[in-house]
XYZ file of C-alpha atoms in Angstrom:
718
model
C 183.136 188.170 87.785
C 179.885 186.331 87.248
C 176.741 187.960 85.864
C 173.311 186.355 85.934
C 169.617 187.262 86.056
C 166.979 185.938 88.417
C 163.508 187.303 87.687
C 163.767 191.097 87.622
C 167.082 191.156 89.541
C 170.456 191.360 87.775
C 173.390 190.165 89.922
C 177.100 190.795 89.314
C 179.301 188.903 91.811
C 183.024 188.345 92.167
C 182.419 184.871 93.613
C 179.355 182.709 92.932
C 178.699 179.264 94.366
C 175.705 177.276 93.175
C 174.884 174.512 95.646
C 171.717 173.208 93.938
C 169.485 173.844 90.979
C 167.475 176.367 93.014
C 170.002 177.921 95.427
C 173.144 180.006 94.950
C 175.472 182.087 97.145
C 177.254 185.264 95.997
C 180.138 187.199 97.535
C 181.000 190.861 96.958
C 177.904 191.217 94.824
C 176.140 194.089 93.176
C 172.450 193.654 92.367
C 170.003 195.922 90.527
C 166.868 195.959 88.374
C 168.563 198.068 85.657
C 169.463 195.986 82.583
C 172.338 198.190 81.346
C 175.957 197.023 81.449
C 176.673 200.025 83.659
C 173.476 200.277 85.709
C 172.054 203.610 86.803
C 171.765 202.300 90.350
C 172.660 199.190 92.311
C 173.054 197.804 95.814
C 176.421 196.522 96.969
C 176.593 193.765 99.561
C 179.264 191.412 100.857
C 177.021 188.332 101.031
C 173.895 187.307 99.196
C 171.752 184.192 98.791
C 169.404 183.571 95.869
C 166.560 181.043 96.097
C 165.045 180.509 92.667
C 161.460 181.835 92.334
C 161.318 182.572 96.082
C 163.546 185.347 97.390
C 166.908 187.030 97.508
C 168.519 187.640 100.927
C 171.475 189.946 101.490
C 173.596 191.190 104.348
C 174.034 194.925 104.884
C 173.522 196.656 101.533
C 174.570 200.122 100.390
C 173.070 201.912 97.360
C 175.104 203.554 94.638
C 174.109 205.739 91.706
C 176.190 205.742 88.511
C 178.849 203.871 90.501
C 178.982 206.518 93.243
C 178.268 205.026 96.703
C 175.792 206.760 98.989
C 176.422 207.283 102.732
C 173.288 205.358 103.669
C 172.450 201.697 103.916
C 170.137 198.975 105.116
C 171.135 196.336 107.707
C 169.834 193.504 105.534
C 167.674 192.994 102.469
C 164.889 190.581 101.550
C 163.750 190.766 97.937
C 160.761 188.622 96.882
C 161.203 186.666 93.660
C 157.872 184.879 93.828
C 155.788 184.608 90.713
C 152.190 185.413 91.467
C 150.590 186.959 94.555
C 152.110 186.351 97.979
C 151.317 187.433 101.529
C 153.450 190.198 102.956
C 153.767 193.654 104.457
C 152.809 196.800 102.522
C 155.230 199.695 102.808
C 153.812 203.129 103.726
C 154.231 206.542 102.139
C 154.840 209.805 103.989
C 152.682 212.919 103.610
C 152.075 216.279 105.263
C 148.858 218.283 105.533
C 147.918 221.573 107.187
C 144.677 220.007 108.394
C 145.776 216.491 109.393
C 149.477 216.957 110.229
C 152.311 214.617 109.297
C 151.080 211.310 108.002
C 152.064 207.721 107.359
C 149.734 206.392 104.653
C 149.118 202.937 103.276
C 150.973 200.848 105.860
C 149.443 197.405 106.048
C 149.544 193.706 105.357
C 148.302 191.523 102.490
C 147.308 187.978 103.406
C 146.266 185.119 101.133
C 144.088 182.548 102.892
C 143.781 180.302 99.843
C 143.492 180.585 96.078
C 139.941 181.923 96.428
C 140.172 184.338 99.365
C 142.515 187.161 100.362
C 142.507 190.178 102.686
C 144.317 193.513 102.465
C 144.549 195.660 105.590
C 145.831 199.239 105.316
C 146.027 202.157 107.716
C 146.718 205.890 107.550
C 148.104 207.508 110.711
C 148.397 211.271 111.275
C 150.255 213.276 113.897
C 147.150 215.245 114.973
C 145.548 211.997 116.132
C 143.437 211.125 113.102
C 143.522 207.742 111.426
C 141.923 205.650 108.714
C 141.679 201.844 108.573
C 140.747 199.984 105.396
C 139.865 196.304 104.987
C 139.567 194.892 101.475
C 138.736 191.251 100.835
C 138.250 189.457 97.536
C 136.507 186.104 97.236
C 136.229 184.388 93.881
C 135.566 181.041 92.300
C 136.479 180.613 88.666
C 133.457 180.121 86.411
C 131.229 180.834 89.427
C 131.458 184.358 90.841
C 133.706 187.213 91.962
C 132.975 189.166 95.132
C 134.790 192.075 96.753
C 134.124 193.740 100.112
C 135.768 197.020 101.104
C 135.268 198.621 104.537
C 136.869 201.929 105.530
C 136.653 203.514 108.988
C 137.887 207.073 109.348
C 138.427 209.188 112.464
C 139.557 212.710 111.572
C 141.121 215.339 113.824
C 141.342 218.535 111.780
C 143.283 221.545 112.991
C 141.170 224.704 113.342
C 143.263 227.535 111.934
C 142.533 231.259 112.006
C 140.639 231.320 115.306
C 137.356 230.223 113.709
C 136.605 227.801 116.541
C 137.472 227.768 120.228
C 138.370 224.093 119.962
C 141.847 223.281 118.698
C 140.632 220.336 116.605
C 137.417 219.332 114.866
C 136.694 215.646 115.371
C 134.699 213.736 112.762
C 134.003 210.016 112.425
C 132.877 208.476 109.149
C 132.774 205.165 107.332
C 132.338 203.746 103.849
C 131.245 200.291 102.702
C 131.780 199.109 99.119
C 130.600 195.676 98.030
C 130.584 194.329 94.514
C 129.544 190.901 93.322
C 129.113 189.409 89.880
C 128.179 185.886 88.947
C 129.567 184.195 85.870
C 126.881 183.669 83.227
C 128.069 180.071 82.879
C 127.337 179.278 86.525
C 123.564 179.093 86.050
C 122.307 179.855 82.515
C 119.142 181.913 82.452
C 119.797 183.677 85.749
C 122.155 186.420 86.834
C 123.011 188.184 90.064
C 125.101 191.315 90.495
C 125.675 193.877 93.211
C 127.411 197.223 93.448
C 126.849 198.716 96.889
C 128.338 202.032 98.030
C 127.079 203.203 101.386
C 128.660 205.444 103.989
C 128.754 208.707 105.869
C 127.930 211.813 103.851
C 131.147 213.534 104.990
C 133.443 210.659 104.048
C 134.477 211.864 100.574
C 135.171 215.411 101.775
C 137.702 214.163 104.324
C 139.848 212.135 101.916
C 143.362 213.436 101.318
C 145.053 213.560 97.903
C 141.894 212.523 96.051
C 140.291 215.526 94.284
C 138.039 213.250 92.218
C 136.340 211.825 95.314
C 136.334 215.176 97.162
C 133.818 216.558 94.633
C 131.724 213.390 94.415
C 128.510 214.304 96.246
C 126.410 211.352 95.157
C 126.528 207.711 96.248
C 124.521 205.061 94.417
C 124.057 201.338 94.979
C 122.235 198.560 93.197
C 121.617 194.850 93.699
C 119.994 192.975 90.831
C 118.694 189.463 90.190
C 117.266 188.410 86.823
C 115.606 185.237 85.629
C 114.738 184.466 82.016
C 112.431 181.686 80.884
C 113.727 180.908 77.395
C 112.943 184.358 76.072
C 109.208 184.184 76.876
C 109.134 185.697 80.351
C 111.700 187.546 82.416
C 111.800 188.653 86.036
C 114.055 191.307 87.554
C 114.436 192.063 91.259
C 116.339 195.199 92.253
C 117.352 197.008 95.411
C 118.621 200.561 94.908
C 120.142 203.194 97.142
C 120.969 206.852 96.466
C 122.577 209.286 98.861
C 123.177 213.014 98.459
C 126.185 214.135 100.471
C 125.127 217.798 100.377
C 121.549 217.481 101.625
C 122.428 214.265 103.549
C 119.214 212.680 102.268
C 119.215 208.897 101.780
C 116.665 207.192 99.495
C 116.134 203.431 99.468
C 114.125 201.541 96.857
C 113.793 197.916 97.902
C 112.669 195.725 96.545
C 111.753 196.749 93.007
C 110.262 193.970 90.922
C 109.714 193.916 87.159
C 107.989 191.088 85.309
C 107.593 191.095 81.541
C 105.897 188.836 79.056
C 107.352 189.052 75.568
C 104.763 189.839 72.885
C 102.949 186.693 71.803
C 100.386 186.105 69.041
C 97.424 184.132 70.408
C 95.649 183.777 67.046
C 98.683 182.660 65.085
C 98.716 179.052 63.922
C 101.539 176.792 65.061
C 102.244 175.664 61.514
C 101.989 178.955 59.632
C 101.599 178.718 55.851
C 101.807 181.901 53.788
C 101.340 185.391 55.190
C 98.298 184.426 57.276
C 95.174 186.367 58.188
C 95.341 189.914 59.494
C 94.066 188.970 62.963
C 96.865 186.407 63.278
C 99.280 189.372 63.562
C 97.641 190.713 66.715
C 100.258 190.703 69.475
C 99.709 190.940 73.232
C 102.327 191.691 75.868
C 102.535 192.463 79.556
C 104.828 194.456 81.806
C 104.435 194.981 85.515
C 106.539 196.513 88.224
C 106.346 196.872 91.985
C 108.090 199.724 93.833
C 108.867 200.259 97.512
C 110.621 203.429 98.644
C 111.636 205.050 101.920
C 113.764 208.084 102.800
C 115.613 209.485 105.795
C 118.326 211.960 106.745
C 121.459 210.370 108.159
C 121.654 213.156 110.764
C 118.338 212.081 112.317
C 118.183 208.350 111.686
C 115.328 206.562 113.437
C 113.827 203.199 112.460
C 110.214 204.170 113.178
C 110.569 207.541 111.471
C 112.115 205.827 108.466
C 109.263 203.278 108.246
C 106.738 206.126 108.381
C 108.115 207.355 105.043
C 107.590 203.963 103.376
C 105.601 204.152 100.144
C 104.735 201.408 97.713
C 103.051 201.187 94.351
C 102.498 198.837 91.439
C 101.958 199.339 87.747
C 100.532 196.948 85.137
C 100.546 197.584 81.407
C 99.040 195.410 78.667
C 99.889 196.608 75.136
C 98.074 195.206 72.109
C 99.683 195.734 68.706
C 98.842 194.908 65.119
C 101.331 194.753 62.246
C 99.647 195.805 59.022
C 101.118 195.498 55.545
C 102.882 198.643 54.315
C 100.937 201.033 52.129
C 103.671 201.636 49.610
C 106.464 203.525 51.404
C 104.317 204.160 54.511
C 104.475 201.864 57.536
C 101.299 201.773 59.666
C 101.063 200.334 63.190
C 97.846 200.580 65.290
C 97.968 199.922 69.046
C 95.792 199.634 72.155
C 97.025 199.700 75.742
C 95.450 199.189 79.147
C 97.208 200.320 82.311
C 96.329 199.894 85.970
C 98.200 201.387 88.935
C 98.065 200.411 92.595
C 98.829 202.791 95.460
C 99.429 202.356 99.166
C 98.221 205.822 100.171
C 96.180 208.873 99.147
C 96.851 212.512 99.996
C 94.111 215.077 100.669
C 94.710 218.813 101.180
C 92.119 220.941 102.970
C 92.049 224.633 103.854
C 92.169 225.267 107.594
C 90.345 228.573 108.009
C 91.250 228.857 111.701
C 94.987 228.380 111.211
C 94.869 229.968 107.740
C 96.925 227.207 106.179
C 96.573 224.034 104.139
C 96.353 220.812 106.165
C 97.556 217.590 104.558
C 95.986 214.238 105.414
C 97.510 210.905 104.375
C 95.168 207.920 104.096
C 96.875 204.531 103.937
C 95.230 201.537 102.298
C 94.875 199.895 98.903
C 93.771 202.147 96.028
C 93.646 201.684 92.257
C 93.489 203.808 89.118
C 93.074 202.794 85.467
C 93.694 204.248 82.044
C 93.318 203.194 78.410
C 94.830 204.559 75.228
C 94.337 203.965 71.504
C 96.721 204.979 68.783
C 98.039 204.557 65.278
C 101.419 205.630 63.932
C 102.721 206.181 60.414
C 106.351 206.450 59.322
C 108.116 206.797 56.013
C 111.417 207.893 54.489
C 111.987 210.328 51.643
C 115.303 210.693 49.817
C 116.684 213.541 47.772
C 120.040 213.977 46.037
C 121.926 216.913 44.621
C 124.793 216.398 42.202
C 127.812 218.630 42.725
C 130.191 219.834 40.049
C 133.248 219.631 42.296
C 136.060 217.212 41.479
C 136.156 215.737 44.961
C 132.557 216.079 46.216
C 130.139 214.103 44.075
C 126.631 213.954 45.565
C 124.804 215.314 48.613
C 122.116 212.939 49.882
C 119.283 214.187 52.107
C 117.121 211.692 53.966
C 113.879 212.947 55.547
C 112.073 210.725 58.069
C 108.663 212.217 58.900
C 106.483 210.567 61.539
C 102.816 211.087 62.329
C 100.749 209.515 65.077
C 97.145 209.750 66.219
C 96.217 208.849 69.776
C 93.144 208.985 71.965
C 93.035 208.705 75.743
C 89.658 208.986 77.493
C 89.392 210.913 80.755
C 89.321 208.107 83.316
C 91.264 210.032 85.997
C 88.913 212.981 86.701
C 87.453 211.271 89.773
C 90.898 211.255 91.407
C 91.191 215.073 91.337
C 89.714 217.694 93.701
C 89.786 221.472 94.269
C 91.243 223.091 97.408
C 91.678 226.649 98.603
C 95.395 227.374 99.146
C 95.639 230.946 100.525
C 93.723 233.689 102.306
C 92.966 235.363 98.980
C 90.702 232.447 98.132
C 92.887 231.078 95.339
C 91.852 227.531 94.444
C 94.126 224.879 92.955
C 93.386 221.391 91.673
C 95.263 218.384 93.079
C 95.447 214.646 92.507
C 94.906 212.151 95.314
C 98.078 210.369 94.228
C 100.475 213.334 94.200
C 103.882 212.507 95.633
C 103.519 208.760 95.157
C 106.319 206.454 94.035
C 104.235 205.938 90.892
C 102.763 209.185 89.542
C 99.048 209.537 89.080
C 97.370 209.674 85.680
C 96.922 213.113 84.164
C 93.459 214.616 84.122
C 91.486 215.274 80.977
C 90.860 213.443 77.754
C 93.474 213.581 75.050
C 92.808 213.108 71.395
C 95.713 214.428 69.501
C 98.326 214.287 66.857
C 102.011 213.758 67.390
C 104.300 214.815 64.607
C 107.991 215.192 63.952
C 110.643 215.257 61.265
C 114.140 213.799 61.478
C 116.799 214.537 58.872
C 120.101 213.013 57.824
C 122.571 214.731 55.506
C 125.369 212.779 53.812
C 127.871 213.450 51.065
C 129.580 211.089 48.676
C 133.064 212.174 47.751
C 136.220 210.896 46.150
C 138.344 208.598 48.278
C 141.829 210.085 48.108
C 143.293 206.983 49.724
C 142.358 204.905 46.681
C 145.172 204.674 44.128
C 142.814 204.115 41.182
C 141.016 207.423 41.747
C 137.621 205.787 41.113
C 136.548 204.773 44.602
C 134.202 206.961 46.644
C 133.312 207.161 50.312
C 130.366 208.464 52.332
C 130.711 211.048 55.065
C 127.946 212.342 57.324
C 127.552 216.101 57.286
C 124.791 216.108 59.911
C 123.973 212.949 61.859
C 120.494 214.170 62.645
C 118.405 217.310 63.019
C 114.714 217.907 63.379
C 111.846 218.597 65.753
C 108.779 217.022 67.338
C 105.587 218.312 68.924
C 101.933 217.447 69.440
C 98.418 218.870 69.087
C 95.493 218.017 71.369
C 92.308 217.978 69.316
C 90.086 217.845 72.418
C 91.629 220.701 74.391
C 89.680 223.962 74.593
C 92.931 225.943 75.017
C 96.683 225.469 74.719
C 96.134 222.627 72.275
C 99.530 222.956 70.619
C 102.366 221.331 72.555
C 105.889 222.611 73.015
C 108.350 222.200 70.158
C 111.585 220.338 70.804
C 114.384 220.982 68.295
C 117.631 219.031 68.176
C 120.767 218.615 66.082
C 123.835 216.411 66.291
C 126.899 216.085 64.097
C 130.515 214.955 64.024
C 132.706 217.311 62.021
C 135.841 215.926 60.380
C 135.476 212.782 62.520
C 136.881 214.862 65.374
C 134.434 217.455 66.698
C 131.238 216.168 68.327
C 128.395 218.680 68.462
C 124.961 218.269 70.024
C 122.400 221.017 70.458
C 118.820 221.293 71.584
C 116.143 223.926 72.134
C 112.591 223.996 73.505
C 109.965 226.471 72.284
C 106.651 227.351 73.876
C 104.221 228.327 71.083
C 102.101 230.584 73.343
C 102.609 234.114 74.570
C 102.842 235.108 78.232
C 101.676 238.242 80.017
C 103.802 240.577 82.151
C 103.381 238.298 85.191
C 104.491 235.197 83.308
C 101.091 233.529 82.835
C 100.497 231.816 79.495
C 98.033 233.413 77.120
C 95.853 231.648 74.583
C 97.388 233.647 71.750
C 100.113 231.988 69.688
C 103.546 233.596 69.706
C 104.133 233.030 65.984
C 105.380 235.934 63.859
C 106.357 234.649 60.435
C 107.502 238.073 59.195
C 110.112 238.215 61.960
C 110.795 234.460 61.635
C 109.579 233.951 65.187
C 108.034 230.533 65.776
C 107.549 230.611 69.525
C 109.037 231.581 72.837
C 112.365 229.949 73.687
C 112.220 228.389 77.165
C 115.507 226.451 77.349
C 118.411 225.243 75.276
C 121.715 223.428 75.396
C 124.907 223.074 73.394
C 127.808 220.652 73.855
C 131.027 220.532 71.839
C 133.879 218.106 72.457
C 136.988 217.035 70.605
C 140.289 215.288 71.172
C 143.567 215.318 69.295
C 146.719 213.239 69.540
C 149.904 213.239 67.543
C 151.048 210.074 65.842
C 153.087 207.612 67.818
C 156.808 208.013 67.301
C 157.415 204.282 67.289
C 154.728 201.637 67.458
C 157.214 199.214 69.011
C 158.354 201.688 71.677
C 157.639 200.331 75.133
C 158.090 203.590 76.986
C 154.353 204.131 76.995
C 152.789 203.303 80.307
C 149.197 202.070 80.365
C 147.040 202.048 83.443
C 147.535 198.531 84.861
C 144.048 197.040 85.060
C 144.023 193.427 86.224
C 141.286 191.475 84.377
C 140.489 189.694 87.657
C 139.837 192.986 89.457
C 136.320 193.730 90.594
C 134.588 196.815 89.127
C 135.198 198.708 92.395
C 138.903 197.854 92.349
C 139.171 198.946 88.732
C 137.374 202.194 89.574
C 139.755 202.900 92.443
C 142.722 202.189 90.144
C 141.351 204.653 87.589
C 140.760 207.251 90.311
C 144.373 206.842 91.443
C 145.519 207.349 87.857
C 143.406 210.508 87.584
C 144.870 211.851 90.824
C 148.449 210.887 89.827
C 148.617 211.222 86.019
C 152.392 211.611 86.041
C 152.814 207.950 86.977
C 150.893 206.770 83.890
C 152.499 208.872 81.166
C 152.916 207.603 77.611
C 156.211 208.982 76.296
C 155.559 207.359 72.931
C 152.907 209.978 72.021
C 154.401 213.522 71.797
C 151.160 215.299 72.713
C 147.450 214.834 73.380
C 144.649 217.349 73.892
C 140.977 216.959 74.834
C 138.554 219.875 75.036
C 134.863 220.090 75.827
C 132.429 222.970 76.136
C 128.892 222.893 77.480
C 126.224 225.587 77.551
C 122.802 225.375 79.182
C 120.265 228.145 79.551
C 116.730 228.396 80.913
C 114.170 231.182 80.880
C 112.708 231.467 84.391
C 110.174 233.803 85.947
C 111.613 236.585 88.104
C 110.763 236.474 91.835
C 108.761 239.716 91.593
C 106.752 238.406 88.608
C 107.954 241.323 86.469
C 109.008 239.123 83.576
C 111.501 236.456 82.659
C 115.250 236.222 83.066
C 117.771 233.886 81.478
C 119.837 231.650 83.732
C 122.951 230.464 81.932
C 125.623 227.985 82.851
C 128.612 227.271 80.639
C 131.871 225.507 81.340
C 135.045 224.412 79.603
C 137.040 221.344 80.578
C 140.440 220.387 79.240
C 142.937 217.576 79.523
C 146.246 217.202 77.737
C 149.980 216.667 77.806
C 152.986 217.182 75.565
C 156.594 216.051 75.522
C 159.176 218.739 76.153
C 161.848 216.225 75.107
C 161.964 212.468 74.622
C 162.283 212.100 78.394
C 160.282 215.049 79.795
C 156.505 215.361 79.626
C 154.202 218.099 80.937
C 150.431 217.935 81.232
C 147.345 218.928 83.129
C 143.556 218.935 83.368
C 140.961 221.257 84.780
C 137.645 222.998 84.417
C 136.702 226.637 83.879
C 133.299 228.052 84.810
C 132.587 230.528 82.021
C 129.427 231.831 83.689
C 131.222 232.854 86.877
C 134.562 233.476 85.167
C 136.447 231.288 87.608
C 138.763 228.313 87.376
C 137.061 225.550 89.340
C 139.782 222.930 89.274
C 143.332 222.627 87.948
C 145.805 219.765 88.211
C 149.214 219.679 86.540
C 151.995 217.150 86.308
C 155.521 216.846 85.001
C 157.367 213.561 84.654
C 160.883 212.499 83.730
C 161.674 209.133 82.156
C 164.967 207.830 83.614
C 165.206 204.346 82.067
C 164.830 202.194 85.183
C 163.571 205.069 87.381
C 160.862 207.647 87.009
C 160.397 211.110 88.479
C 156.846 212.438 88.781
C 155.520 215.734 90.121
C 151.774 216.289 90.610
C 150.452 219.730 91.559
C 146.862 220.787 92.299
C 146.946 224.562 92.902
C 143.175 225.052 92.655
C 140.396 222.973 94.167
C 138.994 221.801 97.483
C 142.425 220.450 98.415
C 145.512 222.207 97.055
C 148.436 219.814 97.002
C 151.729 218.861 95.484
C 153.501 215.525 95.324
C 157.038 214.633 94.239
C 157.949 210.976 93.763
C 161.105 209.226 92.553
C 160.769 205.469 92.292
C 162.150 202.457 90.395
C 159.937 200.991 87.694
C 160.531 197.421 88.818
C 157.676 195.774 90.662
C 160.107 194.260 93.168
C 161.301 197.700 94.294
C 158.038 199.603 93.822
C 157.956 200.500 97.537
C 161.498 201.882 97.397
C 160.539 205.452 96.646
C 161.414 208.966 97.661
C 158.166 210.829 98.227
C 157.294 214.352 99.337
C 153.615 215.352 99.675
C 151.863 218.405 101.051
C 148.136 219.138 101.186
C 146.527 222.538 101.828
C 142.802 222.715 102.490
C 140.506 225.494 101.286
C 137.559 224.313 103.359
C 136.615 224.707 106.993
C 134.958 221.568 108.318
């Protein structure tokens, strides 16, 4: 017998004849991808030809497991031994769904045109008559750019069960276009171009099978960006953005958006500066400007003229003037002046129609401007305090306080843009701005001369470093990364001068538990109907410093046991090709999330990730009888653990604490079988309930040789 290896294939033949350095013939051969002396599986064939680094060709081949032959076979075999990508057919997978019927998924062909361009064509075919066709092409030039275009066309025929509809099937057509492009920074220094476009039908994600991540993705976003930098002095950015809500079916386009910035320069500074210079030499002037264009439409009623009627544009110019003054001891002082001008393409006027008893809205298109100025000065400092502990391990607690105080004045230059209008039959009058609803908001009315104040805190502790053998070394740990508040006071306001208080805190406990919290307080009382009163809501005896309006809390942590063996290769990372485009990498990650069993790391006995979020808001009741608290809280989890060295169980999901319901749950179990792997993925809760059982070789040559059983059950009625 002769035993040899060619690439990933191990061949054991009774007779071997090598006719050249690259070609060999084998008789009564057994070939496999298992590297054991007694392989777990193999294929037996009477004749076989091996062409080095090209392919292996066999006559009729019959599989065997643990030396036991199976009563099945293939008429011939062609096994690619190429190194690197090659054109060829893509084998399909079988599936079954209550909504779509029996399916053949992923059948296609991969073609390489040249070293820079390729095309992958795939199709899904279902017994109820639905289908999906996907075209994916990648075009790249090394040190120049990488571009990827993905087009998917879907025609769904969904079975109507339960007598909900008279029609037997619901027919839906949808499409999705994904384009990504990135240019290498070395191609043209000083400029960059990138694109990430995702555009398609709003129903597309809901109709995808075996993809719970995409089924719940109701938002599509796209961006195309070009930037130009002139040696750090000026920079220009051009953007085109797209956002699409799959629930409301509203599409928003912002194109183009232009931003031009001038980095702060010092016009009075001498070219050859000697010493610290005069105070006026530290006056800095900058500029930032942006132009916005926006239009919106519903994809259910798309019309070019109607879409153009929604077009709005606006521009904004800002010139900040700063002055860096020497520090007054520990206090840093920075005065500033800014001028801002905004351009608008339309004005809106509301008038009461006494005949129709309603408010009429008139839009005037043209070129309109508004201006504003602001003056300010800010002061910052840091104060430190320490407390020595008597503990053997904990040495010192260090408290850092960072107070900030700012004074600002903004004259009322926007009053002429406001007007009063009756809004109901009771004669109630409200005040509106001419520029309400614009792509650039209008300036706020009224002069502001106020104080902004806040305090940020940092708490650290110095303790003994137990890892140090000398027992003298210490280390710093953060007890609280930051906590504090900020607010403002308008010196010119005749009422409600004190602004809302915003409190926050963030910390990382034991380098494991991340905690962030926030709360907003309104310092003024409200009456029974919810209207603010001029009386402050402070009650120091009851430690009440205002009226809580909203708050949030987020806690997250993750744990993992130590690796059993750092050299163990059983762990299986998600295979991300560095030459993949961002869209391809995202799709690979989504596949891993939908099929976690195929990317299990047996080297780590267990992992666990938990997160909890809580948000609440005090809102006025519909009958104006007071306030109610709307709360939303949720728990998400993700983890796995090894039952044995070869079995692993895991899952992920989310629980809605507010509604006491499990929103999503996915579980998997996988079995490591040396050269094979068994994986079971189950999703019992979610938009699509499904299960999938797969047994496949690990070898890349035989990756399409798999036993697969899939079923999908839909909870939705389309």
